[in-house]
XYZ file of C-alpha atoms in Angstrom:
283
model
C 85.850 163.167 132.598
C 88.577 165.775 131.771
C 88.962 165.603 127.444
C 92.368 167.273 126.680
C 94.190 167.601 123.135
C 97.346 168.044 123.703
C 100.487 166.338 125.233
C 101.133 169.177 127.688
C 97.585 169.088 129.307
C 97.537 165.159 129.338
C 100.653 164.857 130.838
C 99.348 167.518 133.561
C 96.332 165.982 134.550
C 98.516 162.850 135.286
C 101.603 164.095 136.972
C 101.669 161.704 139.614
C 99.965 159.222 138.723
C 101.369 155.614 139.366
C 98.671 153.287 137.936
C 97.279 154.820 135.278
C 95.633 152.281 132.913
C 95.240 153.211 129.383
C 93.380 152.350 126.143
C 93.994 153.414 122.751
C 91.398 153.635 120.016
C 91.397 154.872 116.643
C 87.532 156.477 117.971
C 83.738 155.210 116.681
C 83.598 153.508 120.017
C 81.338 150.251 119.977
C 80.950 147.804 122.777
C 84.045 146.466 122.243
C 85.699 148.993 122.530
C 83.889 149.704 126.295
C 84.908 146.478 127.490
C 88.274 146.979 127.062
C 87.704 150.247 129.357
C 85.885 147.992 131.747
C 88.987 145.913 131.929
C 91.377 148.824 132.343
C 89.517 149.935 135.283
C 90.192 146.321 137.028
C 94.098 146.505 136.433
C 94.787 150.352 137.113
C 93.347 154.021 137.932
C 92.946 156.538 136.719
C 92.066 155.091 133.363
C 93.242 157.170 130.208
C 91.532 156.394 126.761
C 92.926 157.806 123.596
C 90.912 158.904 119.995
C 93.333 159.094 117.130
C 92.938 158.217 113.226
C 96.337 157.480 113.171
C 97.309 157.817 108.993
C 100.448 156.118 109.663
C 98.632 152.900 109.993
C 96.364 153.444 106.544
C 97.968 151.803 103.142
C 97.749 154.145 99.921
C 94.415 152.587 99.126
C 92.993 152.155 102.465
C 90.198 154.410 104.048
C 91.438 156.862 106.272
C 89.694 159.642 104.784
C 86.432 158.036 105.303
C 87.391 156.426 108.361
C 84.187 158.066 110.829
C 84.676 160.728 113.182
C 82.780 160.310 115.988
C 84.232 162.135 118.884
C 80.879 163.910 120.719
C 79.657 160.438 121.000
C 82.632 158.279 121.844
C 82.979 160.697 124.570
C 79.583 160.538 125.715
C 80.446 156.881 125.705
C 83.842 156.626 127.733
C 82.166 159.331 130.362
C 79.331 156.803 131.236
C 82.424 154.218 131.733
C 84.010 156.047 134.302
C 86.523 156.975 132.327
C 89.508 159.798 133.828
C 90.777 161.389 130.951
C 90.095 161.055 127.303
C 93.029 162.565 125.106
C 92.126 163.405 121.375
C 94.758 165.180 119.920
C 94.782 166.389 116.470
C 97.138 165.410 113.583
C 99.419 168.234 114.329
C 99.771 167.063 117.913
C 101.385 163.932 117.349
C 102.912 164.819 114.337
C 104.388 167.997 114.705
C 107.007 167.606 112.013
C 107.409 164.630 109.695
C 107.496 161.211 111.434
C 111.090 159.588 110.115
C 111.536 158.029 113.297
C 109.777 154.655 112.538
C 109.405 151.634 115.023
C 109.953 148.183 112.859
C 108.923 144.903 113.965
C 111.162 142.274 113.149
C 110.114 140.809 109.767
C 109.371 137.649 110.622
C 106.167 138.607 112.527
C 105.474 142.216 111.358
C 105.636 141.158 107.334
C 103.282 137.797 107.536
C 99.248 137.832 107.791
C 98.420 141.247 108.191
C 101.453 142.776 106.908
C 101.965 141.031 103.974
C 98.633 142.347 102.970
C 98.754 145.689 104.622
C 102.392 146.607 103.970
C 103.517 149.284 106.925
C 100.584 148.537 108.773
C 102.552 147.466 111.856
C 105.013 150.103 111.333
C 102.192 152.571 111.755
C 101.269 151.141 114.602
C 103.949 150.554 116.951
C 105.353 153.960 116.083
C 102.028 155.740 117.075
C 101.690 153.257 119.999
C 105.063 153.981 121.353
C 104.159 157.508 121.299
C 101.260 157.380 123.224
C 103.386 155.289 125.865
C 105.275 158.364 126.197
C 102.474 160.965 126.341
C 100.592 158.585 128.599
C 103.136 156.726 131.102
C 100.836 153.827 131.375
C 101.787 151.239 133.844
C 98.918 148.842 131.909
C 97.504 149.097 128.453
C 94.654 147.015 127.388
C 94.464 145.532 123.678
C 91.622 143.231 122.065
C 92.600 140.013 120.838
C 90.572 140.379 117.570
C 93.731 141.959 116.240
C 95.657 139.524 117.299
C 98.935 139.796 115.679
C 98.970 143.703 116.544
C 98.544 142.780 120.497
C 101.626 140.407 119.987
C 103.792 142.834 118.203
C 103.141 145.796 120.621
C 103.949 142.768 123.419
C 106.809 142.335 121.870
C 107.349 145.577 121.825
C 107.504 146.340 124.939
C 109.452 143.724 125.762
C 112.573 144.459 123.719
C 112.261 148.349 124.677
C 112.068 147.525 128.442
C 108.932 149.688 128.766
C 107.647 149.523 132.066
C 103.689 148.685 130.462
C 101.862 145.434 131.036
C 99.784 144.208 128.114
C 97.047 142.602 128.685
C 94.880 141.308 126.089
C 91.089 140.889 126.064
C 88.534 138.477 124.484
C 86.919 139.133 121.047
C 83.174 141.112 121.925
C 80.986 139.513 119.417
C 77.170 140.497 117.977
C 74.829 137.486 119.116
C 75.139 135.853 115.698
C 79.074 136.194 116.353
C 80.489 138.797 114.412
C 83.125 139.993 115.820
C 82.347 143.561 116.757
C 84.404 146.384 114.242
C 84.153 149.992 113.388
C 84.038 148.636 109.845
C 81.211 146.863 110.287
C 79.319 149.925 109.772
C 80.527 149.622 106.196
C 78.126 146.387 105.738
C 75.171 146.797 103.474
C 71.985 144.850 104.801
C 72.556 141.708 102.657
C 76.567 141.477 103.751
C 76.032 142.335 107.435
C 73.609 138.872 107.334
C 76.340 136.868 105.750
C 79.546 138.415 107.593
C 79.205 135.975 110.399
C 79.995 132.927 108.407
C 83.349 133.668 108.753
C 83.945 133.247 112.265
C 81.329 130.292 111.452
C 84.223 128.880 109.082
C 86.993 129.232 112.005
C 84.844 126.969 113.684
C 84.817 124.531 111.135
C 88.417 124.281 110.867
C 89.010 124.324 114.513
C 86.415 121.402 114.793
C 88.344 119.914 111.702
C 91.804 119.881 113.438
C 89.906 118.863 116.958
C 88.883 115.515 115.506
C 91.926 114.937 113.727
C 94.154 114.937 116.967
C 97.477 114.976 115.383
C 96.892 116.546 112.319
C 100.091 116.985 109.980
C 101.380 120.120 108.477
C 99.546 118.722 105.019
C 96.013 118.540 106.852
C 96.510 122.194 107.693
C 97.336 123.352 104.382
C 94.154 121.135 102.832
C 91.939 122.587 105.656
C 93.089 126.255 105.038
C 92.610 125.673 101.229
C 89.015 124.099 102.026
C 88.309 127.284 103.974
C 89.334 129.719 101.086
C 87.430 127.868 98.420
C 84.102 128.019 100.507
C 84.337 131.840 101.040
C 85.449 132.703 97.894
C 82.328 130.435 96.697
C 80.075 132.808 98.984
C 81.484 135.879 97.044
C 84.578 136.628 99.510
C 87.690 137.946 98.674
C 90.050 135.975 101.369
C 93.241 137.855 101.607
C 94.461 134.700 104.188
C 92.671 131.516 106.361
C 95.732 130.482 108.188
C 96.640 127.942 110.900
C 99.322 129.053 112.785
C 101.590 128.886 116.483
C 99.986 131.216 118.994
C 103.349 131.738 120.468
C 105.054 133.454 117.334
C 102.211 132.987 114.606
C 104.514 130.839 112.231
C 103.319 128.274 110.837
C 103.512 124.627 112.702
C 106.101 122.215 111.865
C 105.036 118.855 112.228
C 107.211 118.632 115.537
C 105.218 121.187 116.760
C 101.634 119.572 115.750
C 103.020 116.198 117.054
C 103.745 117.767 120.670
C 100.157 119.043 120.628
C 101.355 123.042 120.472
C 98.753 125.632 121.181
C 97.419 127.063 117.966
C 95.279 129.947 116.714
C 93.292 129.576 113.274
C 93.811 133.474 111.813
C 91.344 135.312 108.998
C 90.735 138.206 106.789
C 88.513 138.539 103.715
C 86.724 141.098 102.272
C 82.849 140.890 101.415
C 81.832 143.612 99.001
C 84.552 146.507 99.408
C 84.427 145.910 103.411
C 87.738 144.132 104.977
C 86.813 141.948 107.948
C 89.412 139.829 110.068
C 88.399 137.112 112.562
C 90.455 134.581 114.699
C 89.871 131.789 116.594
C 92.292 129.565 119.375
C 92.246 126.575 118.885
């Protein structure tokens, strides 16, 4: 595995190149984060993975600072997955001078769920991500759905730019008692890593919830979403949101929607102690 920092070697290493396959990470690789390199490998070679604890992305009172640092190992890691090239710039590298170029999501999916909470967030992230497409030239880039609203923005992305990047978007790697797997996990003291898993367990309750109903109205979503927050924050949570929503543009169904049986996806994110955990679940 060649491990280059800056733009000019990475884009050396893959002049011509015409199926390169790439994976960004923000590093402190976990299985997860391997599986998505596993499915890069299927849809394109060579495959590229990135490290970079992109500050962009981190609100005023967010943890970039503590955020871990793990590149020996995470390269250890991606070398045992076959991976081409790992690129781990440094903070200069990608931001030379002051980023005022910003990419904006439209508001109507970038400023719900995660950015109402996170304010910028997105921002951050589709203007680092866009970056990368340039450094990279990736003809496929592989996303996890656990953040699912930051797959469909960079989709969207895409999309409206015209880049020539396929997104494809891979299932949630879970522990065995189902927590979804998360840098931040590592955050968890003993007693909240054994309770962190009743969240996903309460996205199963409302998906079973709506199941049985059949034709539940916008009302039954609202009482099932308030049920949700009530029993977490009852277990000592701090939900920021438990939210039913469209998978095909995350707003929330009207009852035309719910009457024509449209495919939804049952969102979360809570904190337990000072860790912030999100979760979601198709329904």
């Amino acid at each position: 595995m060649k491990i280059v920092h800056t733009i000019a070697e990475l884009r050396a290493q893959l002049r011509g190149q015409l199926r390169t396959s790439f994976v960004p990470t923000m590093g402190n690789l976990h299985d997860g984060h391997l599986s998505l390199m596993r499915i890069a490998a299927k849809h394109g070679d060579p495959v590229v993975a990135s490290v970079f604890v992109n500050r962009l992305q981190f609100t005023p009172n967010e943890d970039f600072d503590r955020y871990p640092r793990t590149l020996e190992d995470d390269a250890r890691k991606l070398e045992a997955e076959g991976v081409y090239v790992l690129f781990a710039p440094d903070e200069r590298e990608i931001y030379p001078v002051p980023q005022e170029f910003r990419i904006s999501p439209p508001r109507d999916l970038g400023d719900i769920l995660e950015g109402e909470f996170r304010p910028g967030f997105f921002v951050g992230v589709t203007t680092v991500v866009m970056k990368l497409f340039q450094c990279v030239g990736p003809q496929v880039a592989v996303f996890g759905k656990k953040d699912y609203q930051q797959q469909m923005v960079i989709r969207q992305m895409c999309e409206q730019f015209s880049l020539p990047t396929e997104i494809i978007a891979a299932e949630t790697i879970r522990d065995h008692d189902g927590l979804a797997l998360s840098s931040r996990n590592g955050y968890l003291s003993a007693s909240e890593r054994a309770q962190a898993p009743s969240l996903y367990e309460r996205l199963h309750e409302m998906r079973s919830t709506l199941l049985a109903l059949g034709s539940p109205t916008p009302q039954d979503c609202r009482a099932i979403e308030a049920e949700a927050l009530t029993f977490l924050t009852n277990q000592g949570w701090t939900p920021d949101y438990l939210s039913i929503r469209l998978r095909r543009n995350l707003r929330p169904p009207s009852a035309e929607d719910l009457s024509a049986g449209a495919a939804l996806v049952i969102l979360a994110a809570a904190r337990l102690g000072s860790t912030r955990l999100i979760d979601n679940l198709e329904v």
